[in-house]
Short mmCIF file of C-alpha atoms and ligand atoms in Angstrom, two decimals:
data_model
loop_
_atom_site.label_atom_id
_atom_site.label_comp_id
_atom_site.label_asym_id
_atom_site.label_seq_id
_atom_site.Cartn_x
_atom_site.Cartn_y
_atom_site.Cartn_z
CA MET A 1 14.82 -4.84 10.50
CA GLU A 2 17.22 -2.94 13.12
CA HIS A 3 14.56 -0.48 13.55
CA LEU A 4 12.21 -3.39 14.66
CA PHE A 5 14.84 -4.64 16.62
CA SER A 6 15.77 -1.27 18.81
CA ALA A 7 11.73 -0.95 18.85
CA THR A 8 11.47 -4.50 20.69
CA GLN A 9 14.27 -3.46 22.94
CA THR A 10 12.67 -0.10 23.99
CA ALA A 11 9.64 -1.92 24.52
CA LEU A 12 11.13 -4.42 26.79
CA GLY A 13 12.38 -1.45 28.60
CA LEU A 14 9.37 0.27 28.95
CA LEU A 15 7.57 -2.97 30.32
CA VAL A 16 9.92 -3.49 32.71
CA SER A 17 10.94 -0.36 33.99
CA GLY A 18 7.28 -0.03 34.72
CA ASN A 19 6.39 2.93 32.60
CA ALA A 20 3.49 4.56 34.26
CA GLU A 21 1.59 5.36 30.79
CA LEU A 22 1.84 2.07 29.74
CA TRP A 23 0.67 0.17 32.75
CA ALA A 24 -2.21 2.88 32.92
CA ILE A 25 -3.35 1.67 29.79
CA ILE A 26 -2.94 -2.21 30.78
CA GLY A 27 -4.77 -1.27 33.85
CA ILE A 28 -7.46 0.47 31.89
CA SER A 29 -8.07 -2.48 29.95
CA PHE A 30 -8.51 -5.19 32.37
CA ARG A 31 -10.77 -3.05 34.60
CA VAL A 32 -13.07 -2.44 31.66
CA SER A 33 -13.08 -5.81 30.32
CA THR A 34 -13.32 -7.40 33.60
CA THR A 35 -16.12 -5.13 34.71
CA ALA A 36 -17.83 -6.29 31.48
CA ILE A 37 -17.73 -9.95 32.09
CA LEU A 38 -18.60 -9.74 35.37
CA ILE A 39 -21.61 -7.81 34.54
CA ALA A 40 -22.37 -10.20 31.73
CA VAL A 41 -21.89 -13.62 33.48
CA LEU A 42 -24.34 -14.01 35.86
CA PRO A 43 -27.61 -13.13 33.08
CA ALA A 44 -25.89 -15.27 30.64
CA VAL A 45 -25.46 -18.47 32.65
CA LEU A 46 -29.18 -18.25 33.64
CA THR A 47 -30.04 -17.37 30.07
CA ALA A 48 -27.85 -20.60 28.91
CA PHE A 49 -29.29 -22.70 31.50
CA VAL A 50 -33.09 -21.59 30.80
CA LEU A 51 -32.19 -22.36 26.99
CA SER A 52 -31.09 -25.75 27.85
CA TYR A 53 -33.51 -27.18 30.65
CA ALA A 54 -36.63 -25.13 30.16
CA ARG A 55 -39.25 -25.98 27.35
CA PHE A 56 -40.92 -23.21 25.90
CA THR A 57 -41.91 -22.13 22.24
CA GLY A 58 -39.37 -19.98 20.73
CA ARG A 59 -36.51 -21.60 22.50
CA ARG A 60 -34.88 -22.92 19.41
CA LEU A 61 -35.11 -19.22 17.79
CA LEU A 62 -33.33 -17.99 20.68
CA ILE A 63 -30.59 -20.34 20.49
CA SER A 64 -29.91 -19.68 17.19
CA LEU A 65 -30.29 -15.96 17.77
CA PHE A 66 -27.48 -16.07 20.23
CA ASN A 67 -25.19 -17.80 18.02
CA THR A 68 -25.97 -15.53 14.99
CA LEU A 69 -25.19 -12.62 17.52
CA LEU A 70 -21.68 -14.50 18.03
CA SER A 71 -20.70 -14.01 14.67
CA ILE A 72 -21.40 -10.51 14.10
CA PRO A 73 -18.18 -8.66 13.75
CA ALA A 74 -17.44 -6.30 16.99
CA VAL A 75 -17.27 -3.09 14.69
CA VAL A 76 -21.05 -3.68 13.62
CA ILE A 77 -21.68 -4.18 17.62
CA GLY A 78 -19.69 -1.12 18.44
CA LEU A 79 -21.69 0.84 15.79
CA SER A 80 -25.02 -0.44 17.16
CA CYS A 81 -24.25 0.65 20.58
CA TYR A 82 -22.72 4.01 19.22
CA VAL A 83 -26.08 4.68 17.41
CA LEU A 84 -27.89 3.91 20.72
CA LEU A 85 -25.47 6.13 22.95
CA SER A 86 -24.81 9.06 20.44
CA ARG A 87 -26.37 12.46 20.96
CA GLN A 88 -29.56 12.04 19.03
CA GLY A 89 -29.85 8.12 19.90
CA PRO A 90 -32.65 6.97 22.31
CA LEU A 91 -29.65 7.05 25.20
CA GLY A 92 -27.89 10.00 24.19
CA ASP A 93 -29.13 11.94 27.16
CA LEU A 94 -27.18 9.95 29.41
CA HIS A 95 -23.89 11.30 27.96
CA LEU A 96 -22.12 7.92 27.83
CA LEU A 97 -20.24 8.32 24.63
CA PHE A 98 -16.52 8.09 24.97
CA THR A 99 -16.65 7.17 28.90
CA GLN A 100 -15.56 3.94 30.24
CA THR A 101 -19.26 2.83 30.66
CA ALA A 102 -19.75 3.07 27.14
CA MET A 103 -16.89 0.85 26.39
CA VAL A 104 -18.21 -1.54 29.16
CA ILE A 105 -21.56 -1.49 27.49
CA GLY A 106 -20.00 -2.29 24.36
CA GLN A 107 -17.79 -5.06 25.60
CA VAL A 108 -21.05 -6.61 27.82
CA ALA A 109 -22.88 -6.72 24.29
CA LEU A 110 -19.91 -8.60 22.80
CA CYS A 111 -19.19 -11.34 25.37
CA PHE A 112 -22.87 -11.89 26.49
CA PRO A 113 -23.78 -13.97 23.43
CA MET A 114 -20.48 -15.65 23.55
CA LEU A 115 -21.14 -16.57 27.18
CA VAL A 116 -24.66 -17.73 26.51
CA ALA A 117 -23.75 -19.74 23.61
CA MET A 118 -20.82 -21.34 25.06
CA GLY A 119 -22.65 -21.66 28.26
CA HIS A 120 -25.68 -23.45 26.48
CA SER A 121 -23.68 -26.16 24.88
CA THR A 122 -21.95 -26.73 27.90
CA PHE A 123 -25.30 -27.39 29.81
CA GLN A 124 -26.56 -29.18 26.72
CA ALA A 125 -23.39 -31.51 27.01
CA ALA A 126 -24.41 -31.98 30.76
CA ASP A 127 -25.72 -35.04 31.96
CA LYS A 128 -29.42 -34.41 32.42
CA ARG A 129 -29.18 -36.94 35.53
CA ALA A 130 -27.31 -34.62 37.39
CA TRP A 131 -30.40 -32.04 37.39
CA GLU A 132 -32.57 -34.91 38.30
CA THR A 133 -30.61 -36.79 40.82
CA ALA A 134 -30.22 -33.27 42.61
CA ARG A 135 -34.22 -32.45 42.45
CA THR A 136 -35.04 -36.12 43.71
CA LEU A 137 -32.74 -35.84 46.62
CA GLY A 138 -34.46 -32.84 47.90
CA ALA A 139 -32.57 -29.96 46.39
CA SER A 140 -34.72 -26.64 45.81
CA PRO A 141 -34.46 -25.49 41.75
CA LEU A 142 -32.03 -22.71 42.77
CA TYR A 143 -29.73 -25.44 44.51
CA ALA A 144 -30.15 -28.12 41.89
CA LEU A 145 -28.82 -25.15 39.39
CA LEU A 146 -25.76 -24.40 41.54
CA THR A 147 -25.16 -28.21 41.74
CA VAL A 148 -25.39 -28.53 37.79
CA MET A 149 -23.00 -25.72 37.53
CA HIS A 150 -20.89 -27.18 39.94
CA GLU A 151 -20.76 -30.23 37.93
CA VAL A 152 -19.85 -28.68 34.72
CA ARG A 153 -17.64 -25.97 36.15
CA PHE A 154 -14.82 -26.38 34.01
CA GLY A 155 -17.03 -26.01 30.54
CA LEU A 156 -18.26 -22.71 32.16
CA ILE A 157 -14.83 -21.38 33.08
CA ALA A 158 -13.84 -22.14 29.54
CA ALA A 159 -16.84 -20.29 28.17
CA LEU A 160 -15.87 -17.44 30.56
CA LEU A 161 -11.82 -17.32 29.59
CA ALA A 162 -13.30 -17.49 25.70
CA GLY A 163 -15.43 -14.16 26.50
CA PHE A 164 -12.85 -12.58 28.22
CA GLY A 165 -10.30 -13.39 25.24
CA ARG A 166 -12.90 -11.68 22.72
CA ILE A 167 -13.38 -8.47 24.67
CA ILE A 168 -9.93 -7.89 26.01
CA ALA A 169 -8.03 -7.75 22.38
CA GLU A 170 -11.01 -6.22 20.45
CA VAL A 171 -10.47 -2.50 19.01
CA GLY A 172 -13.48 -1.50 16.88
CA ALA A 173 -16.17 -1.32 19.38
CA SER A 174 -13.41 0.23 22.23
CA MET A 175 -12.49 2.93 19.58
CA MET A 176 -16.14 3.93 18.53
CA LEU A 177 -17.40 3.99 21.96
CA GLY A 178 -14.23 4.93 24.13
CA GLY A 179 -12.69 7.52 21.59
CA ASN A 180 -9.32 6.51 22.87
CA ILE A 181 -8.57 9.05 25.29
CA LEU A 182 -5.57 8.99 27.18
CA HIS A 183 -5.46 7.92 30.99
CA TYR A 184 -9.34 7.79 30.40
CA THR A 185 -10.74 5.26 27.58
CA ARG A 186 -7.28 4.31 25.93
CA ASN A 187 -7.02 0.36 26.21
CA ILE A 188 -4.36 -2.07 24.80
CA PRO A 189 -5.82 -2.58 21.31
CA THR A 190 -6.55 1.05 20.67
CA ALA A 191 -3.12 2.49 22.12
CA ILE A 192 -1.76 -0.37 19.62
CA ALA A 193 -3.81 0.94 16.80
CA LEU A 194 -2.91 4.49 17.38
CA GLU A 195 0.90 4.24 18.11
CA THR A 196 1.30 2.25 14.97
CA SER A 197 -0.41 4.56 13.07
CA LYS A 198 1.97 7.22 14.29
CA GLY A 199 5.10 5.09 13.43
CA GLU A 200 5.82 4.57 16.94
CA PHE A 201 6.34 1.18 17.42
CA ALA A 202 7.91 0.41 21.12
CA GLN A 203 4.79 1.15 22.92
CA GLY A 204 2.72 -0.80 20.72
CA ILE A 205 5.00 -3.79 20.46
CA ALA A 206 5.30 -3.60 24.39
CA LEU A 207 1.34 -3.78 24.15
CA GLY A 208 1.36 -6.33 21.96
CA MET A 209 3.80 -8.52 24.05
CA VAL A 210 1.11 -8.23 26.94
CA LEU A 211 -1.57 -9.38 24.64
CA LEU A 212 0.43 -11.98 23.52
CA VAL A 213 1.18 -13.21 27.08
CA MET A 214 -2.27 -13.04 27.85
CA ALA A 215 -3.57 -14.82 24.92
CA PHE A 216 -1.24 -17.56 25.81
CA VAL A 217 -2.26 -17.50 29.52
CA LEU A 218 -5.93 -17.76 28.24
CA ASN A 219 -5.71 -20.34 25.88
CA SER A 220 -3.56 -22.93 27.81
CA SER A 221 -6.23 -22.31 30.56
CA LEU A 222 -8.84 -22.80 28.22
CA HIS A 223 -7.34 -25.72 27.08
CA TYR A 224 -6.81 -27.02 30.54
CA PHE A 225 -10.23 -26.52 31.50
CA GLN A 226 -11.57 -27.84 28.30
CA GLY A 227 -9.73 -30.83 28.40
CA LYS A 228 -10.87 -31.40 32.50
CA GLY A 229 -14.60 -31.15 30.97
CA GLN A 230 -14.05 -33.96 28.90
CA ILE A 231 -13.56 -36.28 31.76
CA VAL A 232 -17.16 -37.89 31.94
CA GLY A 233 -18.81 -40.88 33.99
CA MET B 1 -51.76 -45.63 55.30
CA GLN B 2 -51.37 -45.75 51.58
CA PRO B 3 -48.51 -43.72 50.45
CA LEU B 4 -48.60 -43.36 46.64
CA SER B 5 -51.74 -44.05 44.32
CA LEU B 6 -51.60 -43.19 40.58
CA HIS B 7 -54.66 -43.59 38.48
CA ASP B 8 -55.28 -43.62 35.10
CA ILE B 9 -51.96 -42.55 33.79
CA HIS B 10 -51.36 -41.36 30.32
CA LYS B 11 -48.14 -40.36 28.88
CA THR B 12 -46.94 -40.04 25.02
CA PHE B 13 -43.75 -39.12 23.43
CA GLY B 14 -44.29 -37.55 20.46
CA ALA B 15 -46.54 -39.93 18.33
CA ARG B 16 -45.60 -42.92 20.86
CA ARG B 17 -48.05 -43.87 23.47
CA VAL B 18 -46.20 -45.10 26.52
CA LEU B 19 -48.38 -45.06 29.06
CA GLN B 20 -52.33 -45.63 28.48
CA GLY B 21 -53.91 -45.81 31.80
CA ALA B 22 -51.80 -47.26 34.25
CA THR B 23 -53.11 -47.51 37.72
CA LEU B 24 -51.03 -48.37 40.47
CA GLU B 25 -51.18 -48.33 44.52
CA LEU B 26 -47.98 -48.62 46.71
CA ASN B 27 -48.44 -49.17 50.55
CA THR B 28 -45.40 -48.40 53.01
CA GLY B 29 -43.18 -51.28 53.99
CA THR B 30 -44.30 -53.61 50.75
CA CYS B 31 -42.57 -54.06 47.49
CA CYS B 32 -44.14 -53.96 44.34
CA LEU B 33 -42.17 -55.05 41.06
CA LEU B 34 -42.72 -53.84 37.88
CA THR B 35 -41.71 -55.87 34.63
CA GLY B 36 -42.21 -55.57 31.33
CA ALA B 37 -40.33 -55.64 27.76
CA ASN B 38 -37.52 -53.17 26.67
CA GLY B 39 -39.44 -49.84 25.81
CA ALA B 40 -42.75 -50.82 27.79
CA GLY B 41 -42.46 -47.44 29.89
CA LYS B 42 -41.32 -48.96 33.25
CA SER B 43 -38.54 -45.72 33.61
CA THR B 44 -41.28 -43.30 32.47
CA LEU B 45 -43.87 -44.70 35.19
CA LEU B 46 -41.01 -44.63 38.13
CA ARG B 47 -40.16 -40.97 36.88
CA ILE B 48 -43.59 -40.17 36.87
CA CYS B 49 -43.83 -41.48 40.30
CA ALA B 50 -41.01 -39.34 41.08
CA GLY B 51 -42.54 -36.13 39.97
CA LEU B 52 -39.67 -35.78 37.23
CA GLU B 53 -41.78 -36.49 34.55
CA LYS B 54 -45.57 -35.07 33.82
CA PRO B 55 -48.39 -37.47 32.50
CA GLU B 56 -50.71 -35.96 30.04
CA ALA B 57 -53.74 -37.15 32.02
CA GLY B 58 -54.57 -39.47 35.19
CA TYR B 59 -54.33 -38.13 38.65
CA VAL B 60 -52.21 -38.78 41.72
CA ASP B 61 -53.70 -39.43 45.06
CA LEU B 62 -51.25 -39.42 48.18
CA GLY B 63 -53.69 -40.03 50.54
CA ALA B 64 -55.66 -36.73 50.75
CA GLY B 65 -58.04 -37.68 47.56
CA ARG B 66 -57.48 -36.34 44.21
CA ILE B 67 -54.61 -33.53 43.71
CA ARG B 68 -53.48 -31.33 40.70
CA TRP B 69 -50.16 -32.34 39.15
CA LYS B 70 -48.33 -29.29 40.53
CA ARG B 71 -48.89 -30.31 44.11
CA ALA B 72 -48.84 -34.04 43.24
CA ARG B 73 -44.98 -33.33 42.02
CA ARG B 74 -44.05 -31.27 45.08
CA ASP B 75 -45.72 -34.09 47.31
CA LEU B 76 -43.73 -36.83 45.04
CA GLN B 77 -40.82 -35.30 45.03
CA ARG B 78 -40.91 -34.72 48.93
CA GLN B 79 -41.73 -38.47 49.68
CA SER B 80 -39.70 -40.41 47.01
CA VAL B 81 -36.73 -40.81 45.66
CA TYR B 82 -35.89 -42.28 42.39
CA LEU B 83 -32.62 -44.11 41.48
CA HIS B 84 -31.70 -44.06 37.76
CA GLN B 85 -31.14 -47.20 35.71
CA GLN B 86 -27.39 -46.09 35.80
CA PRO B 87 -27.25 -43.98 38.99
CA TYR B 88 -25.43 -40.37 38.59
CA MET B 89 -22.40 -39.77 40.90
CA PHE B 90 -21.74 -36.15 41.90
CA ASP B 91 -17.98 -35.12 40.85
CA SER B 92 -16.80 -35.47 44.72
CA SER B 93 -16.14 -38.34 47.04
CA VAL B 94 -18.32 -40.80 47.78
CA ARG B 95 -18.92 -39.28 51.28
CA GLN B 96 -19.66 -35.86 49.65
CA ASN B 97 -22.04 -37.96 47.38
CA LEU B 98 -24.13 -39.43 50.65
CA ALA B 99 -23.88 -35.71 52.42
CA TYR B 100 -25.95 -34.14 49.19
CA ALA B 101 -29.16 -36.17 50.58
CA LEU B 102 -28.62 -34.43 53.95
CA HIS B 103 -27.86 -30.75 52.74
CA ARG B 104 -31.66 -29.71 53.64
CA HIS B 105 -30.96 -31.07 57.11
CA THR B 106 -30.64 -28.08 59.72
CA ASP B 107 -29.48 -30.48 62.38
CA LYS B 108 -25.68 -30.51 61.31
CA ALA B 109 -24.47 -32.19 64.51
CA THR B 110 -25.88 -35.69 63.52
CA HIS B 111 -24.69 -35.27 59.92
CA GLN B 112 -21.26 -37.30 60.18
CA THR B 113 -22.63 -40.13 62.33
CA ARG B 114 -25.75 -40.63 60.00
CA ILE B 115 -23.21 -40.45 56.85
CA ASP B 116 -21.09 -42.94 58.81
CA MET B 117 -23.98 -45.22 59.51
CA ALA B 118 -24.85 -44.94 55.87
CA LEU B 119 -21.36 -46.07 54.64
CA ASP B 120 -21.60 -48.70 56.99
CA TRP B 121 -24.76 -49.79 56.09
CA ALA B 122 -23.97 -50.46 52.34
CA GLY B 123 -20.34 -51.55 52.91
CA LEU B 124 -18.70 -48.34 51.37
CA THR B 125 -16.71 -47.56 54.39
CA PRO B 126 -13.55 -48.63 52.92
CA ILE B 127 -14.15 -46.50 49.87
CA ALA B 128 -15.50 -43.55 51.67
CA HIS B 129 -12.71 -41.10 50.47
CA THR B 130 -12.64 -42.62 46.57
CA TRP B 131 -13.83 -40.19 43.78
CA ALA B 132 -17.30 -40.97 42.94
CA LYS B 133 -16.96 -41.09 39.41
CA GLN B 134 -14.32 -43.59 39.57
CA LEU B 135 -16.30 -46.33 41.14
CA SER B 136 -17.46 -49.52 39.37
CA GLY B 137 -21.41 -49.92 38.30
CA GLY B 138 -22.10 -52.25 41.47
CA GLU B 139 -20.07 -49.50 43.66
CA ARG B 140 -22.10 -46.92 42.19
CA GLN B 141 -25.22 -48.76 42.53
CA ARG B 142 -24.76 -48.88 46.58
CA VAL B 143 -23.61 -45.43 46.52
CA ALA B 144 -27.01 -44.42 44.98
CA LEU B 145 -28.93 -46.83 47.64
CA ALA B 146 -27.30 -45.36 50.61
CA ARG B 147 -27.57 -41.97 49.35
CA ALA B 148 -31.36 -42.37 48.98
CA TRP B 149 -31.69 -43.83 52.04
CA LEU B 150 -30.03 -41.07 53.83
CA ARG B 151 -32.92 -39.06 52.41
CA SER B 152 -35.20 -40.75 54.73
CA PRO B 153 -37.98 -41.13 52.06
CA ASN B 154 -41.55 -42.84 52.20
CA ILE B 155 -41.23 -44.47 48.93
CA MET B 156 -37.89 -45.49 46.78
CA LEU B 157 -38.30 -46.05 43.28
CA LEU B 158 -35.68 -48.13 41.66
CA ASP B 159 -34.84 -48.38 38.17
CA GLU B 160 -33.12 -51.85 37.26
CA PRO B 161 -31.18 -52.11 40.96
CA THR B 162 -29.39 -54.83 39.76
CA ASN B 163 -28.41 -54.00 36.35
CA ASN B 164 -24.95 -55.10 35.44
CA LEU B 165 -24.13 -56.56 38.92
CA ASP B 166 -22.18 -59.63 39.53
CA GLU B 167 -23.91 -62.33 41.64
CA GLU B 168 -22.65 -61.23 44.84
CA ALA B 169 -23.24 -57.72 44.25
CA LYS B 170 -26.97 -58.63 43.39
CA GLN B 171 -27.38 -60.70 46.36
CA ARG B 172 -25.73 -57.63 48.55
CA THR B 173 -28.58 -55.07 46.74
CA LEU B 174 -31.30 -57.49 47.46
CA ALA B 175 -30.36 -57.56 51.44
CA LEU B 176 -30.55 -53.82 51.21
CA LEU B 177 -33.38 -53.79 49.76
CA MET B 178 -35.12 -56.09 52.20
CA SER B 179 -33.67 -53.85 55.00
CA LEU B 180 -35.16 -51.10 53.33
CA LYS B 181 -38.85 -52.68 53.22
CA ALA B 182 -38.42 -53.73 56.90
CA GLN B 183 -37.93 -50.07 57.83
CA GLY B 184 -41.30 -49.49 56.23
CA ILE B 185 -39.95 -47.65 53.07
CA GLY B 186 -42.27 -48.33 49.93
CA LEU B 187 -40.32 -50.12 47.20
CA LEU B 188 -41.26 -49.94 43.45
CA ILE B 189 -38.68 -51.64 41.16
CA ALA B 190 -38.48 -51.87 37.61
CA SER B 191 -36.62 -54.91 36.52
CA HIS B 192 -36.43 -57.77 34.19
CA GLU B 193 -34.81 -59.93 36.62
CA ASN B 194 -38.12 -61.21 38.57
CA ASN B 195 -36.49 -64.45 39.60
CA TYR B 196 -34.11 -62.07 42.19
CA PHE B 197 -36.78 -60.53 43.16
CA HIS B 198 -39.46 -63.02 44.07
CA ARG B 199 -38.57 -63.24 47.77
CA LEU B 200 -38.74 -59.43 48.22
CA ALA B 201 -41.88 -58.55 46.10
CA ASP B 202 -45.41 -58.76 47.34
CA GLU B 203 -46.89 -58.20 44.12
CA THR B 204 -45.66 -58.48 40.49
CA LEU B 205 -47.17 -55.90 37.78
CA GLU B 206 -46.48 -56.27 34.28
CA LEU B 207 -46.43 -53.49 32.09
CA ALA B 208 -47.39 -53.98 28.41
CA ASN B 209 -49.42 -51.79 26.00
CA GLY B 210 -49.54 -48.79 28.63
CA GLN B 211 -51.35 -50.71 30.94
CA LEU B 212 -50.28 -52.61 34.35
CA THR B 213 -51.83 -55.98 34.85
CA PRO B 214 -50.92 -57.94 38.15
CA ARG B 215 -49.01 -61.19 37.33
CA THR B 216 -50.13 -64.46 38.72
CA ALA B 217 -47.96 -66.60 40.82
CA THR B 218 -47.03 -69.04 38.17
CA PRO B 219 -43.22 -69.27 38.05
CA HIS B 220 -41.60 -66.54 35.66
CA SER B 221 -38.72 -68.39 34.85
CA ILE B 222 -40.78 -71.35 33.60
CA GLY B 223 -42.63 -69.19 31.35
CA ASN B 224 -39.30 -67.70 30.30
CA ILE B 225 -37.99 -71.15 29.31
CA VAL B 226 -41.21 -71.91 27.45
CA LYS B 227 -40.99 -68.72 25.54
CA LEU B 228 -37.29 -69.28 24.74
CA THR B 229 -37.80 -72.72 23.66
CA SER B 230 -40.69 -71.32 21.29
CA ILE B 231 -38.44 -68.67 19.90
CA ARG B 232 -35.57 -71.33 19.26
CA GLN B 233 -38.11 -73.64 17.47
CA ALA B 234 -39.30 -70.77 15.58
CA THR B 235 -35.60 -69.70 14.30
CA LEU B 236 -34.52 -73.50 13.57
N1 ATP C 1 -37.70 -38.34 26.89
C1 ATP C 1 -37.88 -38.95 25.77
N2 ATP C 1 -38.32 -38.59 24.82
C2 ATP C 1 -38.80 -39.32 23.89
N3 ATP C 1 -39.25 -40.52 24.23
C3 ATP C 1 -38.83 -41.25 25.22
C4 ATP C 1 -38.48 -40.57 26.59
N4 ATP C 1 -38.29 -40.95 27.32
C5 ATP C 1 -38.78 -42.29 26.93
N5 ATP C 1 -38.95 -42.18 25.69
C6 ATP C 1 -39.53 -43.51 24.75
O1 ATP C 1 -40.57 -44.23 25.65
C7 ATP C 1 -40.71 -45.53 25.49
C8 ATP C 1 -40.59 -46.13 27.12
O2 ATP C 1 -39.55 -45.69 27.76
P1 ATP C 1 -38.86 -46.14 28.97
O3 ATP C 1 -37.60 -45.91 29.26
O4 ATP C 1 -39.78 -45.84 30.20
O5 ATP C 1 -38.82 -47.88 28.65
P2 ATP C 1 -38.69 -49.12 30.21
O6 ATP C 1 -39.57 -50.15 30.10
O7 ATP C 1 -37.68 -48.36 30.92
O8 ATP C 1 -37.32 -49.77 28.99
P3 ATP C 1 -35.99 -50.44 29.51
O9 ATP C 1 -36.27 -51.88 29.98
O10 ATP C 1 -35.03 -50.47 27.99
O11 ATP C 1 -35.37 -49.71 30.49
C9 ATP C 1 -39.22 -45.76 24.71
O12 ATP C 1 -40.08 -45.99 23.48
C10 ATP C 1 -38.76 -44.61 24.61
O13 ATP C 1 -37.73 -44.41 23.47
MG1 MG C 2 -35.89 -48.22 31.66
#
């Protein structure tokens, strides 16, 4: 107990004193996950939109496919990406394994289905009259899409936050694809896993606190935006 | 000029045959009233005229002869504005809702004056900065009319424009529709309340069994009373 207490004290010290190694790890986490979400968001929103507004055969199948992908554990997605990127794999020649790019690829694969599924239910819940009103007032399909996106912006932001929450704290895929290399691919979750396994709790606790604060911020914003999305009329 | 004519329109939803050979012509500056029971397909017909719904068969003629649906839809969307049975308000102020109808216009200089005119025309000036989603049903109806007017269409397709309005709001809407007609806009109105529109409508069509038939000049109200009494007698 005393050990835990002193470790927490050291952890706070590390955070407050701006420990370089610690903040580098935090930086890597944010850089990788932000890149991943930025890459995924546009195609995901378009896919979600097409799934809710277009009528074509196989639409229902695609929707359930994305919902299934959503519930696949992160390690399995990490494993699939690993197989693709490993030396013998189809993309082995790109030598991407154990790079930040590999981590970004894994995280894109993780958050894409989530963005699509949540985006789809957001568009589904959106008032179809928004699209029709935009079109009948002379909007081009693209402008009408932007209009509808604006109408459901809170739902879309909530999807974005949930997607970010899924990838920022995820260990399995990052470990497998990034390899946990210090100053390069070691991010918050993989660092926590490593430090804890070494019995060094201080850094782990410090990073855990960062995740905790972030989870709190993400969740309260999620709540806020989902609550905003409820106002209908 | 004949801005809109639909020939032999068919439309089904699943097994439900809603329109079965509806034919309709609408001239500029005239008003055609569409009546029919609930579920007769009035809204569906208006939505086809707006290019929002695709008919399975039939064709549209906008003065250049018979054209394919793809082109017809583009032309219909360009010429007409559809007003929903319950108008949709964008998540912005009344003023911004009106400005939406002008988003394609390049002449930005006249925007503000045109919006001011539309606000004034529909009596919306006092609530120009209110959030449109907070408006009452009648106010929404007026915003939708003003917004549609700003789009300067040849044809307006109005779905139950007096729905949920109180007496004063109904008269006000009627006056606005009169002025639209006087400006040369063709009006196609779907409504149960034919007695409100008898001064406005040049023609009344009844939609029943998927087809349109002209209604003769017999006073509808009397017809309704007769129907009501017969129902009463039946239930007694
Ligand atoms: N998108 C749709 N999908 C399936 N069925 C539909 C759809 N739109 C309309 N219908 C059906 O078509 C029929 C006609 O509907 P419509 O809304 O055109 O009637 P209406 O004459 O406008 O009725 P009301 O007076 O109640 O407004 C109804 O039976 C309705 O259930
Ligand atoms: Mg209707």
